[in-house]
CSV table of C-alpha atoms (C1' of nucleotides) in Angstrom, one decimal:
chain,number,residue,atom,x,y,z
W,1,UNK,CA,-116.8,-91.1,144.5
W,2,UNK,CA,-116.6,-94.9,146.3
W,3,UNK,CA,-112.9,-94.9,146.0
W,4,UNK,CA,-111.8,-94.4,149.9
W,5,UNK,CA,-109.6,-90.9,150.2
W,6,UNK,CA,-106.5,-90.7,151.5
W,7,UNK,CA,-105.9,-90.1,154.9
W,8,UNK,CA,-103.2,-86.9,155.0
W,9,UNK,CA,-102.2,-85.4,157.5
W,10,UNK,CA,-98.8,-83.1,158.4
W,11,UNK,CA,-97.8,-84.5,161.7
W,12,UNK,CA,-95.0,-86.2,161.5
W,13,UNK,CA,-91.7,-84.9,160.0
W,14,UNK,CA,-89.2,-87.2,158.5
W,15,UNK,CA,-85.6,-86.4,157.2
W,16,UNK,CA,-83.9,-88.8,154.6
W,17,UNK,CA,-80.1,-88.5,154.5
W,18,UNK,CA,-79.2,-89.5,151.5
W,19,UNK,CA,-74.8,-90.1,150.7
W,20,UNK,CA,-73.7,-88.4,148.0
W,21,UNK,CA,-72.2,-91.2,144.8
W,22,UNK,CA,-71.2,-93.5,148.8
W,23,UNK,CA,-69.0,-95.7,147.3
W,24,UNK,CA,-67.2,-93.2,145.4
W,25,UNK,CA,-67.0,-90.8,148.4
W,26,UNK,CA,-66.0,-94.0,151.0
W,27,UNK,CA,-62.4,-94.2,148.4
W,28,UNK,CA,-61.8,-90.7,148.0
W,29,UNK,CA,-61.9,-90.4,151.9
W,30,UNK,CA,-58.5,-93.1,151.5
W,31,UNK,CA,-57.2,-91.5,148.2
W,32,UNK,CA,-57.7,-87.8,148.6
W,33,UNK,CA,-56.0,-86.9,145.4
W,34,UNK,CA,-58.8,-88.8,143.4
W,35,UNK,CA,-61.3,-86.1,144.9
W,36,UNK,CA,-60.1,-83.9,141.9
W,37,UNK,CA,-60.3,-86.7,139.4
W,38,UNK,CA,-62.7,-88.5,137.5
W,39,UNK,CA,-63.5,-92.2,140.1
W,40,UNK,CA,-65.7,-94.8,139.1
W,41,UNK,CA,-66.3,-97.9,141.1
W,42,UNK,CA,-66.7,-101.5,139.3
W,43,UNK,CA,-68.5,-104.4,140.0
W,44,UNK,CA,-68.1,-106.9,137.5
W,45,UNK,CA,-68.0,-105.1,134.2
W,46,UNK,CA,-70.1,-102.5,135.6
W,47,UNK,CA,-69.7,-98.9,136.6
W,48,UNK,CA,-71.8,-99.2,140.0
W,49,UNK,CA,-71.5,-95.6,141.0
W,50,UNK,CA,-68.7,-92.7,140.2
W,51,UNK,CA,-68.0,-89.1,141.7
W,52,UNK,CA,-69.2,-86.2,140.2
W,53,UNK,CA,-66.3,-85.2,138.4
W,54,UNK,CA,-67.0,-88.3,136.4
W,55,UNK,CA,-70.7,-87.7,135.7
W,56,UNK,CA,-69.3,-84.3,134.4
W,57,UNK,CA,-68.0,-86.8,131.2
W,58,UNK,CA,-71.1,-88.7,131.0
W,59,UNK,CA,-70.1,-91.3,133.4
W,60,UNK,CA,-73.3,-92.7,134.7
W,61,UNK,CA,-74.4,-95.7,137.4
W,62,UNK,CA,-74.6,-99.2,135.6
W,63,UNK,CA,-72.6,-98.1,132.7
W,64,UNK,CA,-70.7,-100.8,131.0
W,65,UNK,CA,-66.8,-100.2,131.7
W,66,UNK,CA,-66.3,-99.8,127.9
W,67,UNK,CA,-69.0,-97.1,127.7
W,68,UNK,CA,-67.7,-94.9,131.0
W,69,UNK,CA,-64.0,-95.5,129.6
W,70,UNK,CA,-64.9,-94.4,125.9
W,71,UNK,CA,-66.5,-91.2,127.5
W,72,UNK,CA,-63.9,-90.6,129.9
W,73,UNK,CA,-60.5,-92.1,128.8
W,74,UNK,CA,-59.2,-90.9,132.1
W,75,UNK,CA,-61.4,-92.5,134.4
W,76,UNK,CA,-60.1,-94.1,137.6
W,77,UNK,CA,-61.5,-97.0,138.0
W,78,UNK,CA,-61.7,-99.3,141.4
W,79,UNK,CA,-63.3,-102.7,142.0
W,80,UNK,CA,-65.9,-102.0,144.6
W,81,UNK,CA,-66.9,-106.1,145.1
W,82,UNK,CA,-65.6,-106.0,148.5
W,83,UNK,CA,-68.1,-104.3,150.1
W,84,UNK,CA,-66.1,-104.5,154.0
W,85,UNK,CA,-65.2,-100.6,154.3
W,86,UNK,CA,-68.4,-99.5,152.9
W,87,UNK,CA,-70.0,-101.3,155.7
W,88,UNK,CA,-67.9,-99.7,158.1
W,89,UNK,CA,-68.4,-96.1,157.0
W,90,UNK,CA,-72.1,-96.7,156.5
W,91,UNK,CA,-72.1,-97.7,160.2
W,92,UNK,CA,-70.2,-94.5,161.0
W,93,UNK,CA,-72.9,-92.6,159.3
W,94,UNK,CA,-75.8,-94.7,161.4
W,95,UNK,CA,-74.1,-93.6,164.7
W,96,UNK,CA,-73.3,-90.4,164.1
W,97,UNK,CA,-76.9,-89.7,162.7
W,98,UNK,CA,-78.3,-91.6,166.0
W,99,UNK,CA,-77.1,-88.6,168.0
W,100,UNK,CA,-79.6,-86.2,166.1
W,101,UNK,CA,-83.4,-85.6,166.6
W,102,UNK,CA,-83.5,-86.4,170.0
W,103,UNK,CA,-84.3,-89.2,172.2
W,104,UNK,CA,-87.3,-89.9,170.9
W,105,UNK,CA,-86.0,-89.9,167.4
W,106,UNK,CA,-86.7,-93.0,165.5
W,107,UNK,CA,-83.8,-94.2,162.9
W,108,UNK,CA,-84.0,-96.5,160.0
W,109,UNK,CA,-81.0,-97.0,157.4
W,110,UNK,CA,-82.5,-98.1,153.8
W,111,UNK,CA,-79.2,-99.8,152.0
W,112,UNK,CA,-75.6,-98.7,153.2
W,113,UNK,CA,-76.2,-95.0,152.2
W,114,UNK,CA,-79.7,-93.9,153.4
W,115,UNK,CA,-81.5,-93.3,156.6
W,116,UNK,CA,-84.4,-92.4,157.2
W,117,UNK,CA,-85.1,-90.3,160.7
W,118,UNK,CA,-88.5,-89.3,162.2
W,119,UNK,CA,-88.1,-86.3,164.3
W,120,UNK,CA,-91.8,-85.3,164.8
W,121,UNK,CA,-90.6,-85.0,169.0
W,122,UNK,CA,-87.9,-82.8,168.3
W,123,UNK,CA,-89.4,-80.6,165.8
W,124,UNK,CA,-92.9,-80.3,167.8
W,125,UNK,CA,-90.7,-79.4,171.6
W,126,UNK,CA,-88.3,-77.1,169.8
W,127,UNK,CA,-89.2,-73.6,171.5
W,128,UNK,CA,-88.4,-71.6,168.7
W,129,UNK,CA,-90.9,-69.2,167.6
W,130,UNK,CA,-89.1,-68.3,164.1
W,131,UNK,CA,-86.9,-71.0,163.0
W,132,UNK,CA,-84.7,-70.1,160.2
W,133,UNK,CA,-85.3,-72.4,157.1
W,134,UNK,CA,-81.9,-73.8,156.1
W,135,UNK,CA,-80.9,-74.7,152.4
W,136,UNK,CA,-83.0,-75.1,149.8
W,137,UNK,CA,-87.3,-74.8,149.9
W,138,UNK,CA,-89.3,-76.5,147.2
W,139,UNK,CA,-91.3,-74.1,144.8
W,140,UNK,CA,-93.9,-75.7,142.6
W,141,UNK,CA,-94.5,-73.5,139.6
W,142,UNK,CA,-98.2,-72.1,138.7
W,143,UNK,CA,-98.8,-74.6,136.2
W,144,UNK,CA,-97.8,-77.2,138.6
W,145,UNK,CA,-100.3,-76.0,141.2
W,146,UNK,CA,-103.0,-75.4,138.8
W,147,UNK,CA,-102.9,-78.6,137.7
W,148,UNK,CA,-102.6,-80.3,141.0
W,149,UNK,CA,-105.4,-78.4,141.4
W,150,UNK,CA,-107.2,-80.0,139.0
W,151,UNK,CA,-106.7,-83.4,139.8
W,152,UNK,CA,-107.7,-83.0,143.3
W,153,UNK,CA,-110.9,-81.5,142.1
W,154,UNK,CA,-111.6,-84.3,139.5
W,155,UNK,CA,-111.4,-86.7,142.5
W,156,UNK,CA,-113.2,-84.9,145.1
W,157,UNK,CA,-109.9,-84.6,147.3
W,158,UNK,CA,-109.4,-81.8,150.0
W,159,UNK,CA,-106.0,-81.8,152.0
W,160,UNK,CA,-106.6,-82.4,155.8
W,161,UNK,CA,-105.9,-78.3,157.1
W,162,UNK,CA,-107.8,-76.7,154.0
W,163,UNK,CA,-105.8,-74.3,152.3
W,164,UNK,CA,-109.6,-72.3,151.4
W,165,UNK,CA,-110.1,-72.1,155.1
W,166,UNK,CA,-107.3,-69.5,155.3
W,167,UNK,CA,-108.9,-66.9,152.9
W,168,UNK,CA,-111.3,-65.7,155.7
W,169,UNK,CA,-108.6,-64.7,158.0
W,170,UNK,CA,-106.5,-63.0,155.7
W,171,UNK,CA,-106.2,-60.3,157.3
W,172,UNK,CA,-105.5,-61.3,161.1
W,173,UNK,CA,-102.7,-64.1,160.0
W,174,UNK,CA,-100.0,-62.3,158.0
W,175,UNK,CA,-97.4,-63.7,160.5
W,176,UNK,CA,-97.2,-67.4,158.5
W,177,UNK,CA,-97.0,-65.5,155.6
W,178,UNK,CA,-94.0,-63.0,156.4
W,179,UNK,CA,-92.7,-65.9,158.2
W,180,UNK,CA,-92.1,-67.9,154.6
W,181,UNK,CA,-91.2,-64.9,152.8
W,182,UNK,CA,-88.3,-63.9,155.0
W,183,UNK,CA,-86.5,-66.9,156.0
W,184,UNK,CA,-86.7,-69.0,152.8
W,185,UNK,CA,-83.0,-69.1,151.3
W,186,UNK,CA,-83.6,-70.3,147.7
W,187,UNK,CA,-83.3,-67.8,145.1
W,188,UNK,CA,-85.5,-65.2,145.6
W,189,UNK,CA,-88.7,-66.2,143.8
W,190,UNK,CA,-91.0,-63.7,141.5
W,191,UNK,CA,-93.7,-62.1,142.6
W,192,UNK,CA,-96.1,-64.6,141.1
W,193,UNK,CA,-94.4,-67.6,143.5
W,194,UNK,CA,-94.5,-65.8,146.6
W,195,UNK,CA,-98.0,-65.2,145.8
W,196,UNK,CA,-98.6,-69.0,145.2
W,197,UNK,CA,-96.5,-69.6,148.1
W,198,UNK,CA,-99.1,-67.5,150.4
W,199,UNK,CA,-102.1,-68.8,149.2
W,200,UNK,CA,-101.0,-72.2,149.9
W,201,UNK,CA,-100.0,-71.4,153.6
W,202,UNK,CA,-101.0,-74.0,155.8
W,203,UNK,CA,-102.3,-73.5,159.0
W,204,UNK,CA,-101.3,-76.6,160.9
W,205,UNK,CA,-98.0,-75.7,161.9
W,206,UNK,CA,-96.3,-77.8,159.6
W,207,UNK,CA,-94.0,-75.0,158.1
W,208,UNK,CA,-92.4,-74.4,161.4
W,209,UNK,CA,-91.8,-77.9,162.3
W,210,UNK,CA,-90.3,-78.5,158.8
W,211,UNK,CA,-88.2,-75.1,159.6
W,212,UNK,CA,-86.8,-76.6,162.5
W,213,UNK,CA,-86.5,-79.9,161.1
W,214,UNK,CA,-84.1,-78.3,158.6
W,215,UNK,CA,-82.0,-77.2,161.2
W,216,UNK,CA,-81.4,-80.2,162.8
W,217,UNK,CA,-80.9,-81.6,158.8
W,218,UNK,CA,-78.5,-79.0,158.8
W,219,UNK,CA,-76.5,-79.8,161.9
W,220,UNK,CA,-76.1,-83.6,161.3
W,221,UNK,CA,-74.7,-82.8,157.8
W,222,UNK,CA,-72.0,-80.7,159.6
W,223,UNK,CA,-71.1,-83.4,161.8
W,224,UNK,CA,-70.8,-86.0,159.2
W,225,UNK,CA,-68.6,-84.1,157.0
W,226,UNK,CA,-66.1,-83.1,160.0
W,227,UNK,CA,-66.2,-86.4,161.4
W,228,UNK,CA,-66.0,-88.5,158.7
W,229,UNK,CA,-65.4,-86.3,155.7
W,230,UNK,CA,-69.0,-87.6,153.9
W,231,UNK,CA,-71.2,-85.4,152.3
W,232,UNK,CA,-74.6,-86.2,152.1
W,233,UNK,CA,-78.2,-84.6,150.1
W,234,UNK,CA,-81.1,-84.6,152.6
W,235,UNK,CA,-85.0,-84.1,152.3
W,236,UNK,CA,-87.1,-82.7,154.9
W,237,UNK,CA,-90.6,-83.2,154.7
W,238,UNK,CA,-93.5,-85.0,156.7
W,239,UNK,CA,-93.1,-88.8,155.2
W,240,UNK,CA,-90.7,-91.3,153.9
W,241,UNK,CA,-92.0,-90.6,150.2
W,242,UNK,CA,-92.0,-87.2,150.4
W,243,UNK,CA,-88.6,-86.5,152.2
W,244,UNK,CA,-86.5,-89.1,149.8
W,245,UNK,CA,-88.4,-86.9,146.5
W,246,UNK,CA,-86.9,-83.8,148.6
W,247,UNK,CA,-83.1,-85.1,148.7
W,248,UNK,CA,-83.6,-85.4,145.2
W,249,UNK,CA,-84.3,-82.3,144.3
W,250,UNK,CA,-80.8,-80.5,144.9
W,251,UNK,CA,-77.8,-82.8,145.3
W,252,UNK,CA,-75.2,-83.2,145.6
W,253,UNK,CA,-74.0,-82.1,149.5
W,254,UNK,CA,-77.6,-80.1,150.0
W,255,UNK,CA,-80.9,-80.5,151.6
W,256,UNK,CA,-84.5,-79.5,150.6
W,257,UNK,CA,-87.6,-79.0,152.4
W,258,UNK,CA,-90.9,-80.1,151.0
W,259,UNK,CA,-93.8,-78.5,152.4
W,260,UNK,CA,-96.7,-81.0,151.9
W,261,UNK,CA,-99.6,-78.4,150.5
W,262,UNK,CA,-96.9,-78.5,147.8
W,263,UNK,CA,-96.3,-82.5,147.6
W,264,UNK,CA,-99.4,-83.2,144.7
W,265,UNK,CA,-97.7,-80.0,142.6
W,266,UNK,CA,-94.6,-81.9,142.4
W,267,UNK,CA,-95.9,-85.9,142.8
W,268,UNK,CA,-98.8,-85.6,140.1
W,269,UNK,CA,-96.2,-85.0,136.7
W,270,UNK,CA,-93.2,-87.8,138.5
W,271,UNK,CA,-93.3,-90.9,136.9
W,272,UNK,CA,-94.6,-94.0,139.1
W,273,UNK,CA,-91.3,-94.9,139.9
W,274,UNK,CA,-91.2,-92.4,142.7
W,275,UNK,CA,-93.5,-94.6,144.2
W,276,UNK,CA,-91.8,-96.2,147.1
W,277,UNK,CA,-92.9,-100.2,146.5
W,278,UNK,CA,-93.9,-99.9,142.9
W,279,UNK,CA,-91.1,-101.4,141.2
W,280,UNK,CA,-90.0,-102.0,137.8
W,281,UNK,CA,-92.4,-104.8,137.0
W,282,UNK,CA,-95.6,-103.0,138.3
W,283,UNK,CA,-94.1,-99.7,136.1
W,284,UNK,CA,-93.4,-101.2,133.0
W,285,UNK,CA,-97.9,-103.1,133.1
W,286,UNK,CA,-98.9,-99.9,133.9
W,287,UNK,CA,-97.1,-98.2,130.7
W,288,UNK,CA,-98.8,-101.0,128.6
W,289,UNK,CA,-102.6,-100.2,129.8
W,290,UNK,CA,-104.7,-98.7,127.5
W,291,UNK,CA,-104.0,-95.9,128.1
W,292,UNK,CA,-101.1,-96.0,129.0
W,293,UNK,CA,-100.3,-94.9,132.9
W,294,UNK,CA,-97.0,-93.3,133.0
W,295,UNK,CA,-97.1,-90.5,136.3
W,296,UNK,CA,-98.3,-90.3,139.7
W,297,UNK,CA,-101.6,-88.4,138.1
W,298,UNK,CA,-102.6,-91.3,135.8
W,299,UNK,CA,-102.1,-93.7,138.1
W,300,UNK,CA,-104.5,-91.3,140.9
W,301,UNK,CA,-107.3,-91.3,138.0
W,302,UNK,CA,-107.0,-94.7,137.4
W,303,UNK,CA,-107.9,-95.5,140.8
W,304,UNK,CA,-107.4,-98.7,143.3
W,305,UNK,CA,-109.9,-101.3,141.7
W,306,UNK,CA,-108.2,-101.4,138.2
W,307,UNK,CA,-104.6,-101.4,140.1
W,308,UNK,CA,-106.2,-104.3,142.1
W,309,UNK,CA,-106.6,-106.1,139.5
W,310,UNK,CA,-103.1,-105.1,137.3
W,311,UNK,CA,-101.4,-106.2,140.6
W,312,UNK,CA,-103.3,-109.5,140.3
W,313,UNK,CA,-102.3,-110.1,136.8
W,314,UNK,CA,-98.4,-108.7,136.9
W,315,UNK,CA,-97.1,-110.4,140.4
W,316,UNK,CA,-97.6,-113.5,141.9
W,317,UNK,CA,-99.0,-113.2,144.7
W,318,UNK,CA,-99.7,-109.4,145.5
W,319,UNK,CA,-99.8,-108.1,149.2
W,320,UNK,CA,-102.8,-107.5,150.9
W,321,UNK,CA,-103.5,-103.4,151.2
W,322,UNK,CA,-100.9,-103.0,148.0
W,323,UNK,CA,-102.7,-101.3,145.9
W,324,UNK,CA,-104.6,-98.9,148.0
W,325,UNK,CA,-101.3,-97.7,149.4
W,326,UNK,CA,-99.7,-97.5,146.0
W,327,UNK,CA,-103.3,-95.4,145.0
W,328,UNK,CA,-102.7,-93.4,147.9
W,329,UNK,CA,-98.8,-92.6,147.6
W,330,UNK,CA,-99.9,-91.5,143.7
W,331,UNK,CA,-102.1,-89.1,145.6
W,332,UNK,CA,-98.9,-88.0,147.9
W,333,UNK,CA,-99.7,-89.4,150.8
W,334,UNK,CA,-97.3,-91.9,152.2
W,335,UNK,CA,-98.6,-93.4,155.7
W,336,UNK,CA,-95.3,-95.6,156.0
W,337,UNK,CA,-93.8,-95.4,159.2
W,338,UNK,CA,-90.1,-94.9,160.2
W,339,UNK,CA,-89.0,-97.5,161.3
W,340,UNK,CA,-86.3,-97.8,164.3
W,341,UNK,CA,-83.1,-100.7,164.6
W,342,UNK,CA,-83.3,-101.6,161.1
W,343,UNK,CA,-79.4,-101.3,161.5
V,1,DG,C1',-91.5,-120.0,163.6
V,2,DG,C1',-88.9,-121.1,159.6
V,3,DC,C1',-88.3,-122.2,154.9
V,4,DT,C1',-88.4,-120.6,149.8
V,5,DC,C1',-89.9,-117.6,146.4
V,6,DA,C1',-91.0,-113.2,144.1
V,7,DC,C1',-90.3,-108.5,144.2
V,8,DA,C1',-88.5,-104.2,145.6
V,9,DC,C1',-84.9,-101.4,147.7
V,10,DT,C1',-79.8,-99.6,147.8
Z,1,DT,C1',-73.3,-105.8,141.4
Z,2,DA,C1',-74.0,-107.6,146.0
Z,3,DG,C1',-76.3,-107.5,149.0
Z,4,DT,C1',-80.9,-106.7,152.6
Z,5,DG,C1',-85.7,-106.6,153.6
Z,6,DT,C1',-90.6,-107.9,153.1
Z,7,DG,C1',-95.0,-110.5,152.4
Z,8,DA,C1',-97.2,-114.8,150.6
Z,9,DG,C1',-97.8,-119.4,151.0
DNA sequence: GGCTCACACT
DNA sequence: TAGTGTGAG
């Protein structure tokens, strides 16, 4: 009612490339015969990252060294404190990602083994009419809409391009429709999703620029495993939130596009963690209200006054605008902006 | 603007 | 872990 909606729109397109276990990877490319083998990388007595023949025993990130060695005898272990070469092959990565999404590309590396690239110019000029979606397509299931559904109704929230608006004109635009249908390359989904999938069809224009997105996704991976041997996950999708939840979703050495009418199905059931600037300490008051907020959904109910003032009474001195953002990213809608020579 | 601190990010 | 980045004051 009086709490201010979130602004949503699909315009831009962002792609987060995402190194796949980047430490682990940056050794194997000087010790090929560990590519086989279970590697973990120390700090300390820690088990910072390890490849994935090593998860495959259990080994996880910030193990102790006695736990990943009493799960994987075999383990391979390397101190990773000098963090020199990782610099250098994350700056390999920067450069060679630099050259994709056009000049008007903006690029911003998060950490050693994530960049961010907006690539709304490329994606909006690209002159193809039917761009091929490449990997893998997010595909909320039906209880997943329904009840994203439902919380959007509870707080009187309509997407930007209304997904109603398109039930009038069902029978001029099948085009959008077959256009999903046919190029989508996950596994073919039951009647019921591509049903789903149709009704949800957005009319903006999004789907094609997230199609052609995926292509130039697509492309930068192939040059960054044949120049430098990396593989990388990637999500495609129209904001920083919503493209790093997407490189999530299949990894590792795969990408996934997240079409935003579907961002709420997936967002409203994540825990607030997803939440890009609501850390551990904010996470862990929220779990103790009464009661308790643990995903995206609660936290959307709850709404930006009582945040306000658990912000006030968790952190010392809370940014101004904090909580309404945080409110509005539960919501899916992530207005943070790319942005370019962070590296 | 520059310093420290708290907090979040990898 | 070993850093980097950000906003408040």
């Amino acid at each position: 009612a009086s709490m201010p909606l979130p602004e949503v729109s699909h315009k831009r397109v962002v792609l987060l490339f995402d190194c796949d276990c980047f430490y682990a990877q940056c050794e194997m490319l000087e010790h090929p015969e560990w590519r086989k083998k279970p590697l973990a990388i120390k700090q300390k007595y820690l088990v910072v990252t390890c490849n994935y023949v090593a998860r495959k025993s259990g080994v996880r990130k910030l193990q102790s060294l006695e736990d990943a060695k009493l799960r994987c005898p075999d383990l391979i272990i390397v101190d990773g404190s000098d963090l020199t070469k990782y610099r250098a092959v994350s700056m390999r990565v920067f450069n060679v990602l630099k050259r994709f999404g056009g000049a008007a590309a903006k690029h911003e590396r998060l950490g050693m083994d994530e960049v961010f690239v907006d690539v709304t110019r490329a994606a909006e000029e690209d002159r193809e009419d039917e761009p091929r979606l490449m990997g893998h397509l997010f595909q909320p299931d039906p209880a997943a809409v329904r009840a994203a559904r439902t919380l959007r109704a509870e707080l009187n929230f309509r997407e930007a391009p209304a997904a109603d608006a398109k039930a009038e004109q069902s029978d001029s635009g099948s085009e959008d429709g077959d256009w999903v249908r046919d190029y989508r390359e996950t596994a073919s989904p039951d009647d019921a999703k591509a049903a789903l999938a149709d009704e949800q069809l957005c009319d903006c224009g999004c789907q094609k620029r997230l199609a052609r997105a995926s292509k130039i996704a697509a492309e930068a991976r192939m040059a960054l495993f044949k120049e430098i041997g990396l593989t990388v996950s990637c999500g495609v999708s129209t904001s920083k939130m919503l493209a790093k939840i997407a490189a999530g979703l299949n990894k590792p050495n795969k990408q996934t596009t997240l079409l935003p009418q579907h961002a709420l199905a997936l967002v409203h059931a994540l825990p607030t963690r997803v939440i890009p600037g609501l850390g551990f300490g904010v996470a862990s008051a929220l779990r103790e209200l009464h009661p308790p907020v643990f995903t995206c959904a609660d936290l959307a109910r709850e709404g930006v006054r009582p945040l306000e003032r658990l912000l006030r009474a968790t952190l010392k001195s809370p940014p101004a605008g904090l909580a309404k953002d945080l409110w509005q990213r539960s919501l899916a809608c992530d207005t943070d902006a790319v942005k370019p020579f962070s590296g």
